[in-house]
Amino acid sequence: PGYRREVGLVSSEVPKPLREIGFDQNLDQMVPLDVELRDEQGRAVRLGEYFGTRPVVLAFVYYDCPMLCTLVLNSIASSLGVLSLDAGRDFELVVVSFDPRETPELAATKKAEHLQRYSRPTAEAGSHFLTGSQQAIERLTKAAGFRYAWDEETKQFAHPTGIIVLTPDGRLARYLFGLEYGPRDLRLALVEASAGGIGSAVDATLRIGNGGGSI
């Protein structure tokens, strides 16, 4: 079982969907490399295609999110943009939608927007925006410790924000929470993960909300 970070509010103060979300830090556990997804071109892929030689930065979003997920993607691009390490050369970026209704076409649009912000020479080859079935999404999010919920009242997903760094062989190495990822912390996580190193569990105030905002 991973290190579990709960919302730092009394449960009675928090709407039910928000009490169900957060991150479980399943450090040193494997993600299911055999899980089948679709890339932004609609091609059937296995998650393991993005592992093997380089560490991986993994982010869960949904592409049609009206605000918060866009902020996450923008923050990823900004943080990666100041690193001396390059996606496609030193690491892989894997973004997975946790909304099974979303399509590769929508993923392609989000990838294009990302590449406008993160314009390294190897960025296109090293950035992967994926979609999948409900079963595939549940397998992957559960293994990664990403807990989210559908908020029927707002008709949006409630979800935490953060990114996960994994080793080249697919083990969960470090969790970085929130909307801002310090370049030094991210670089250290990537360097350690590339050598197979696993970070320790960290305690952080999670930025948690639905697609239209956060608390």
PDB file of C-alpha atoms in Angstrom:
ATOM      1  CA  PRO A   1       0.000   0.000   0.000  1.00  0.00           C
ATOM      2  CA  GLY A   2       1.237   3.472  -0.824  1.00  0.00           C
ATOM      3  CA  TYR A   3       1.582   6.554   1.296  1.00  0.00           C
ATOM      4  CA  ARG A   4      -1.844   8.185   1.229  1.00  0.00           C
ATOM      5  CA  ARG A   5      -2.369  11.930   1.245  1.00  0.00           C
ATOM      6  CA  GLU A   6      -5.838  13.038   2.273  1.00  0.00           C
ATOM      7  CA  VAL A   7      -7.528  16.385   1.803  1.00  0.00           C
ATOM      8  CA  GLY A   8      -6.622  18.587   4.765  1.00  0.00           C
ATOM      9  CA  LEU A   9     -10.200  19.533   5.651  1.00  0.00           C
ATOM     10  CA  VAL A  10     -12.812  18.087   7.962  1.00  0.00           C
ATOM     11  CA  SER A  11     -14.833  15.605   5.913  1.00  0.00           C
ATOM     12  CA  SER A  12     -18.148  17.280   6.703  1.00  0.00           C
ATOM     13  CA  GLU A  13     -16.851  20.491   5.127  1.00  0.00           C
ATOM     14  CA  VAL A  14     -15.962  18.859   1.839  1.00  0.00           C
ATOM     15  CA  PRO A  15     -18.440  17.779  -0.859  1.00  0.00           C
ATOM     16  CA  LYS A  16     -18.600  14.018  -1.203  1.00  0.00           C
ATOM     17  CA  PRO A  17     -16.788  13.791  -4.591  1.00  0.00           C
ATOM     18  CA  LEU A  18     -13.834  15.722  -3.179  1.00  0.00           C
ATOM     19  CA  ARG A  19     -13.537  13.341  -0.213  1.00  0.00           C
ATOM     20  CA  GLU A  20     -12.837  10.516  -2.656  1.00  0.00           C
ATOM     21  CA  ILE A  21      -9.919  12.053  -4.520  1.00  0.00           C
ATOM     22  CA  GLY A  22      -6.206  12.507  -3.983  1.00  0.00           C
ATOM     23  CA  PHE A  23      -2.936  10.663  -4.512  1.00  0.00           C
ATOM     24  CA  ASP A  24      -1.760   7.406  -2.994  1.00  0.00           C
ATOM     25  CA  GLN A  25       2.028   7.420  -3.247  1.00  0.00           C
ATOM     26  CA  ASN A  26       2.579   3.877  -4.476  1.00  0.00           C
ATOM     27  CA  LEU A  27       6.333   4.292  -4.550  1.00  0.00           C
ATOM     28  CA  ASP A  28       8.426   1.538  -6.115  1.00  0.00           C
ATOM     29  CA  GLN A  29       5.304  -0.161  -7.488  1.00  0.00           C
ATOM     30  CA  MET A  30       4.936  -1.016 -11.171  1.00  0.00           C
ATOM     31  CA  VAL A  31       2.357   0.511 -13.473  1.00  0.00           C
ATOM     32  CA  PRO A  32       0.674  -1.963 -15.862  1.00  0.00           C
ATOM     33  CA  LEU A  33       2.870  -1.721 -18.947  1.00  0.00           C
ATOM     34  CA  ASP A  34       0.528  -4.017 -20.854  1.00  0.00           C
ATOM     35  CA  VAL A  35      -2.463  -1.668 -20.556  1.00  0.00           C
ATOM     36  CA  GLU A  36      -3.856  -0.790 -24.002  1.00  0.00           C
ATOM     37  CA  LEU A  37      -4.514   2.840 -24.917  1.00  0.00           C
ATOM     38  CA  ARG A  38      -4.734   4.970 -28.060  1.00  0.00           C
ATOM     39  CA  ASP A  39      -2.280   7.652 -29.062  1.00  0.00           C
ATOM     40  CA  GLU A  40      -3.193  11.026 -30.546  1.00  0.00           C
ATOM     41  CA  GLN A  41      -3.227   9.493 -34.030  1.00  0.00           C
ATOM     42  CA  GLY A  42      -5.747   6.849 -33.002  1.00  0.00           C
ATOM     43  CA  ARG A  43      -3.178   4.058 -33.044  1.00  0.00           C
ATOM     44  CA  ALA A  44      -3.593   1.263 -30.501  1.00  0.00           C
ATOM     45  CA  VAL A  45      -0.572   1.296 -28.178  1.00  0.00           C
ATOM     46  CA  ARG A  46       0.604  -0.356 -25.016  1.00  0.00           C
ATOM     47  CA  LEU A  47       1.852   1.815 -22.188  1.00  0.00           C
ATOM     48  CA  GLY A  48       5.112  -0.111 -22.169  1.00  0.00           C
ATOM     49  CA  GLU A  49       6.022   1.346 -25.574  1.00  0.00           C
ATOM     50  CA  TYR A  50       7.041   4.539 -23.761  1.00  0.00           C
ATOM     51  CA  PHE A  51       9.270   2.791 -21.250  1.00  0.00           C
ATOM     52  CA  GLY A  52      12.530   0.891 -21.441  1.00  0.00           C
ATOM     53  CA  THR A  53      15.325   3.411 -21.936  1.00  0.00           C
ATOM     54  CA  ARG A  54      14.309   6.719 -20.325  1.00  0.00           C
ATOM     55  CA  PRO A  55      12.369   7.902 -17.266  1.00  0.00           C
ATOM     56  CA  VAL A  56       8.779   8.987 -17.818  1.00  0.00           C
ATOM     57  CA  VAL A  57       6.826  12.013 -16.624  1.00  0.00           C
ATOM     58  CA  LEU A  58       3.194  10.890 -16.267  1.00  0.00           C
ATOM     59  CA  ALA A  59       0.221  13.252 -15.948  1.00  0.00           C
ATOM     60  CA  PHE A  60      -3.490  12.472 -15.669  1.00  0.00           C
ATOM     61  CA  VAL A  61      -5.880  15.095 -17.069  1.00  0.00           C
ATOM     62  CA  TYR A  62      -9.016  15.247 -19.117  1.00  0.00           C
ATOM     63  CA  TYR A  63      -8.645  17.209 -22.312  1.00  0.00           C
ATOM     64  CA  ASP A  64     -12.071  18.846 -22.262  1.00  0.00           C
ATOM     65  CA  CYS A  65     -11.503  20.197 -18.750  1.00  0.00           C
ATOM     66  CA  PRO A  66     -12.579  23.855 -18.764  1.00  0.00           C
ATOM     67  CA  MET A  67      -9.762  25.195 -16.617  1.00  0.00           C
ATOM     68  CA  LEU A  68      -7.730  23.196 -14.116  1.00  0.00           C
ATOM     69  CA  CYS A  69      -6.266  20.588 -16.475  1.00  0.00           C
ATOM     70  CA  THR A  70      -5.237  23.314 -18.909  1.00  0.00           C
ATOM     71  CA  LEU A  71      -3.336  24.945 -16.060  1.00  0.00           C
ATOM     72  CA  VAL A  72      -1.665  21.600 -15.319  1.00  0.00           C
ATOM     73  CA  LEU A  73      -0.574  21.169 -18.939  1.00  0.00           C
ATOM     74  CA  ASN A  74       0.645  24.755 -19.163  1.00  0.00           C
ATOM     75  CA  SER A  75       2.628  24.305 -15.963  1.00  0.00           C
ATOM     76  CA  ILE A  76       4.194  21.100 -17.291  1.00  0.00           C
ATOM     77  CA  ALA A  77       5.271  22.878 -20.474  1.00  0.00           C
ATOM     78  CA  SER A  78       6.679  25.821 -18.492  1.00  0.00           C
ATOM     79  CA  SER A  79       8.568  23.594 -16.053  1.00  0.00           C
ATOM     80  CA  LEU A  80      10.000  21.369 -18.778  1.00  0.00           C
ATOM     81  CA  GLY A  81      10.916  24.426 -20.821  1.00  0.00           C
ATOM     82  CA  VAL A  82      13.544  25.605 -18.338  1.00  0.00           C
ATOM     83  CA  LEU A  83      15.198  22.203 -17.912  1.00  0.00           C
ATOM     84  CA  SER A  84      18.408  21.280 -19.693  1.00  0.00           C
ATOM     85  CA  LEU A  85      16.819  17.848 -20.201  1.00  0.00           C
ATOM     86  CA  ASP A  86      14.683  17.256 -23.295  1.00  0.00           C
ATOM     87  CA  ALA A  87      11.548  15.172 -23.840  1.00  0.00           C
ATOM     88  CA  GLY A  88      12.341  12.560 -26.458  1.00  0.00           C
ATOM     89  CA  ARG A  89      16.033  12.546 -25.589  1.00  0.00           C
ATOM     90  CA  ASP A  90      16.308  12.401 -21.798  1.00  0.00           C
ATOM     91  CA  PHE A  91      12.774  11.412 -20.774  1.00  0.00           C
ATOM     92  CA  GLU A  92       9.296  10.707 -22.142  1.00  0.00           C
ATOM     93  CA  LEU A  93       6.192  12.748 -21.366  1.00  0.00           C
ATOM     94  CA  VAL A  94       3.020  10.645 -21.167  1.00  0.00           C
ATOM     95  CA  VAL A  95      -0.313  12.421 -20.666  1.00  0.00           C
ATOM     96  CA  VAL A  96      -3.387  10.214 -20.185  1.00  0.00           C
ATOM     97  CA  SER A  97      -7.017  11.333 -20.214  1.00  0.00           C
ATOM     98  CA  PHE A  98      -9.067   9.755 -17.448  1.00  0.00           C
ATOM     99  CA  ASP A  99     -12.323  10.484 -19.317  1.00  0.00           C
ATOM    100  CA  PRO A 100     -13.108   7.425 -21.488  1.00  0.00           C
ATOM    101  CA  ARG A 101     -15.395   9.532 -23.703  1.00  0.00           C
ATOM    102  CA  GLU A 102     -12.499  11.567 -25.056  1.00  0.00           C
ATOM    103  CA  THR A 103     -11.061  10.915 -28.502  1.00  0.00           C
ATOM    104  CA  PRO A 104      -7.630  10.817 -30.140  1.00  0.00           C
ATOM    105  CA  GLU A 105      -8.621  13.902 -32.133  1.00  0.00           C
ATOM    106  CA  LEU A 106      -9.027  15.863 -28.913  1.00  0.00           C
ATOM    107  CA  ALA A 107      -5.742  14.465 -27.650  1.00  0.00           C
ATOM    108  CA  ALA A 108      -4.056  15.626 -30.861  1.00  0.00           C
ATOM    109  CA  THR A 109      -5.385  19.138 -30.358  1.00  0.00           C
ATOM    110  CA  LYS A 110      -4.014  19.250 -26.807  1.00  0.00           C
ATOM    111  CA  LYS A 111      -0.662  17.900 -27.949  1.00  0.00           C
ATOM    112  CA  ALA A 112      -0.434  20.619 -30.600  1.00  0.00           C
ATOM    113  CA  GLU A 113      -1.137  23.260 -27.962  1.00  0.00           C
ATOM    114  CA  HIS A 114       1.526  21.719 -25.721  1.00  0.00           C
ATOM    115  CA  LEU A 115       4.116  21.757 -28.499  1.00  0.00           C
ATOM    116  CA  GLN A 116       3.491  25.446 -29.103  1.00  0.00           C
ATOM    117  CA  ARG A 117       4.579  26.072 -25.515  1.00  0.00           C
ATOM    118  CA  TYR A 118       7.282  23.419 -25.329  1.00  0.00           C
ATOM    119  CA  SER A 119       9.119  23.707 -28.628  1.00  0.00           C
ATOM    120  CA  ARG A 120      12.217  21.572 -28.159  1.00  0.00           C
ATOM    121  CA  PRO A 121      13.485  19.733 -31.278  1.00  0.00           C
ATOM    122  CA  THR A 122      12.657  16.296 -29.837  1.00  0.00           C
ATOM    123  CA  ALA A 123       9.451  17.346 -28.063  1.00  0.00           C
ATOM    124  CA  GLU A 124       7.002  15.949 -30.603  1.00  0.00           C
ATOM    125  CA  ALA A 125       8.577  12.501 -30.625  1.00  0.00           C
ATOM    126  CA  GLY A 126       8.856  12.482 -26.842  1.00  0.00           C
ATOM    127  CA  SER A 127       5.361  13.747 -25.941  1.00  0.00           C
ATOM    128  CA  HIS A 128       2.455  11.316 -25.975  1.00  0.00           C
ATOM    129  CA  PHE A 129      -1.179  12.296 -25.395  1.00  0.00           C
ATOM    130  CA  LEU A 130      -3.296   9.196 -24.857  1.00  0.00           C
ATOM    131  CA  THR A 131      -6.903   8.137 -24.418  1.00  0.00           C
ATOM    132  CA  GLY A 132      -8.389   4.822 -23.368  1.00  0.00           C
ATOM    133  CA  SER A 133     -11.327   2.720 -22.299  1.00  0.00           C
ATOM    134  CA  GLN A 134     -12.799   2.903 -18.812  1.00  0.00           C
ATOM    135  CA  GLN A 135     -11.201  -0.434 -17.920  1.00  0.00           C
ATOM    136  CA  ALA A 136      -7.767   0.655 -19.120  1.00  0.00           C
ATOM    137  CA  ILE A 137      -8.015   4.007 -17.331  1.00  0.00           C
ATOM    138  CA  GLU A 138      -9.069   2.369 -14.074  1.00  0.00           C
ATOM    139  CA  ARG A 139      -6.184  -0.119 -14.199  1.00  0.00           C
ATOM    140  CA  LEU A 140      -3.637   2.623 -14.753  1.00  0.00           C
ATOM    141  CA  THR A 141      -4.986   5.237 -12.354  1.00  0.00           C
ATOM    142  CA  LYS A 142      -5.391   2.683  -9.570  1.00  0.00           C
ATOM    143  CA  ALA A 143      -1.832   1.444  -9.994  1.00  0.00           C
ATOM    144  CA  ALA A 144      -0.519   5.023 -10.060  1.00  0.00           C
ATOM    145  CA  GLY A 145      -2.533   6.007  -6.989  1.00  0.00           C
ATOM    146  CA  PHE A 146      -4.521   8.718  -8.763  1.00  0.00           C
ATOM    147  CA  ARG A 147      -7.998   8.970  -7.212  1.00  0.00           C
ATOM    148  CA  TYR A 148     -10.679  11.028  -8.953  1.00  0.00           C
ATOM    149  CA  ALA A 149     -14.477  11.134  -9.068  1.00  0.00           C
ATOM    150  CA  TRP A 150     -17.333  12.335 -11.231  1.00  0.00           C
ATOM    151  CA  ASP A 151     -19.223  15.253  -9.657  1.00  0.00           C
ATOM    152  CA  GLU A 152     -22.823  14.846 -10.760  1.00  0.00           C
ATOM    153  CA  GLU A 153     -23.752  18.300  -9.496  1.00  0.00           C
ATOM    154  CA  THR A 154     -21.221  20.157 -11.638  1.00  0.00           C
ATOM    155  CA  LYS A 155     -21.090  17.525 -14.415  1.00  0.00           C
ATOM    156  CA  GLN A 156     -17.320  17.600 -14.179  1.00  0.00           C
ATOM    157  CA  PHE A 157     -14.551  15.439 -12.773  1.00  0.00           C
ATOM    158  CA  ALA A 158     -13.119  16.219  -9.364  1.00  0.00           C
ATOM    159  CA  HIS A 159      -9.428  15.396  -9.327  1.00  0.00           C
ATOM    160  CA  PRO A 160      -6.093  16.229  -7.700  1.00  0.00           C
ATOM    161  CA  THR A 161      -3.276  17.976  -9.552  1.00  0.00           C
ATOM    162  CA  GLY A 162       0.273  16.772  -9.839  1.00  0.00           C
ATOM    163  CA  ILE A 163       2.680  14.760 -11.931  1.00  0.00           C
ATOM    164  CA  ILE A 164       4.456  11.460 -11.385  1.00  0.00           C
ATOM    165  CA  VAL A 165       7.999  10.527 -12.396  1.00  0.00           C
ATOM    166  CA  LEU A 166       8.666   6.863 -13.186  1.00  0.00           C
ATOM    167  CA  THR A 167      11.788   4.812 -13.760  1.00  0.00           C
ATOM    168  CA  PRO A 168      12.572   3.464 -17.250  1.00  0.00           C
ATOM    169  CA  ASP A 169      11.268   0.039 -16.205  1.00  0.00           C
ATOM    170  CA  GLY A 170       7.910   1.460 -15.057  1.00  0.00           C
ATOM    171  CA  ARG A 171       8.214   1.897 -11.295  1.00  0.00           C
ATOM    172  CA  LEU A 172       6.658   4.895  -9.550  1.00  0.00           C
ATOM    173  CA  ALA A 173       9.590   6.984  -8.339  1.00  0.00           C
ATOM    174  CA  ARG A 174       8.413  10.456  -7.297  1.00  0.00           C
ATOM    175  CA  TYR A 175       5.192  12.453  -6.930  1.00  0.00           C
ATOM    176  CA  LEU A 176       5.202  16.225  -7.471  1.00  0.00           C
ATOM    177  CA  PHE A 177       2.001  17.882  -6.298  1.00  0.00           C
ATOM    178  CA  GLY A 178       0.120  21.004  -7.272  1.00  0.00           C
ATOM    179  CA  LEU A 179       0.370  23.292 -10.278  1.00  0.00           C
ATOM    180  CA  GLU A 180       3.981  24.415  -9.980  1.00  0.00           C
ATOM    181  CA  TYR A 181       6.877  22.008 -10.287  1.00  0.00           C
ATOM    182  CA  GLY A 182      10.248  23.453  -9.295  1.00  0.00           C
ATOM    183  CA  PRO A 183      12.803  22.858 -12.063  1.00  0.00           C
ATOM    184  CA  ARG A 184      15.379  21.683  -9.520  1.00  0.00           C
ATOM    185  CA  ASP A 185      12.956  19.177  -7.986  1.00  0.00           C
ATOM    186  CA  LEU A 186      11.821  17.926 -11.387  1.00  0.00           C
ATOM    187  CA  ARG A 187      15.343  17.587 -12.707  1.00  0.00           C
ATOM    188  CA  LEU A 188      16.454  15.722  -9.583  1.00  0.00           C
ATOM    189  CA  ALA A 189      13.454  13.382  -9.847  1.00  0.00           C
ATOM    190  CA  LEU A 190      14.277  12.623 -13.491  1.00  0.00           C
ATOM    191  CA  VAL A 191      17.981  12.083 -12.844  1.00  0.00           C
ATOM    192  CA  GLU A 192      17.296   9.788  -9.898  1.00  0.00           C
ATOM    193  CA  ALA A 193      14.588   7.873 -11.758  1.00  0.00           C
ATOM    194  CA  SER A 194      16.837   7.405 -14.785  1.00  0.00           C
ATOM    195  CA  ALA A 195      19.233   5.515 -12.525  1.00  0.00           C
ATOM    196  CA  GLY A 196      16.387   3.512 -10.995  1.00  0.00           C
ATOM    197  CA  GLY A 197      16.222   5.588  -7.824  1.00  0.00           C
ATOM    198  CA  ILE A 198      12.978   5.843  -5.853  1.00  0.00           C
ATOM    199  CA  GLY A 199      12.192   8.986  -3.880  1.00  0.00           C
ATOM    200  CA  SER A 200      10.604   9.076  -0.451  1.00  0.00           C
ATOM    201  CA  ALA A 201       6.975   9.883   0.238  1.00  0.00           C
ATOM    202  CA  VAL A 202       6.299  13.577   0.628  1.00  0.00           C
ATOM    203  CA  ASP A 203       3.548  15.479   2.379  1.00  0.00           C
ATOM    204  CA  ALA A 204       2.040  18.336   0.431  1.00  0.00           C
ATOM    205  CA  THR A 205      -1.052  20.452   0.275  1.00  0.00           C
ATOM    206  CA  LEU A 206      -2.860  19.185  -2.772  1.00  0.00           C
ATOM    207  CA  ARG A 207      -4.619  21.521  -5.128  1.00  0.00           C
ATOM    208  CA  ILE A 208      -7.880  19.697  -5.655  1.00  0.00           C
ATOM    209  CA  GLY A 209     -10.965  20.658  -7.570  1.00  0.00           C
ATOM    210  CA  ASN A 210     -13.214  20.056 -10.526  1.00  0.00           C
ATOM    211  CA  GLY A 211     -12.687  21.184 -14.073  1.00  0.00           C
ATOM    212  CA  GLY A 212     -13.868  24.673 -13.393  1.00  0.00           C
ATOM    213  CA  GLY A 213     -11.778  25.466 -10.365  1.00  0.00           C
ATOM    214  CA  SER A 214     -10.204  24.219  -7.197  1.00  0.00           C
ATOM    215  CA  ILE A 215     -10.272  24.472  -3.441  1.00  0.00           C
TER     216      ILE A 215
END
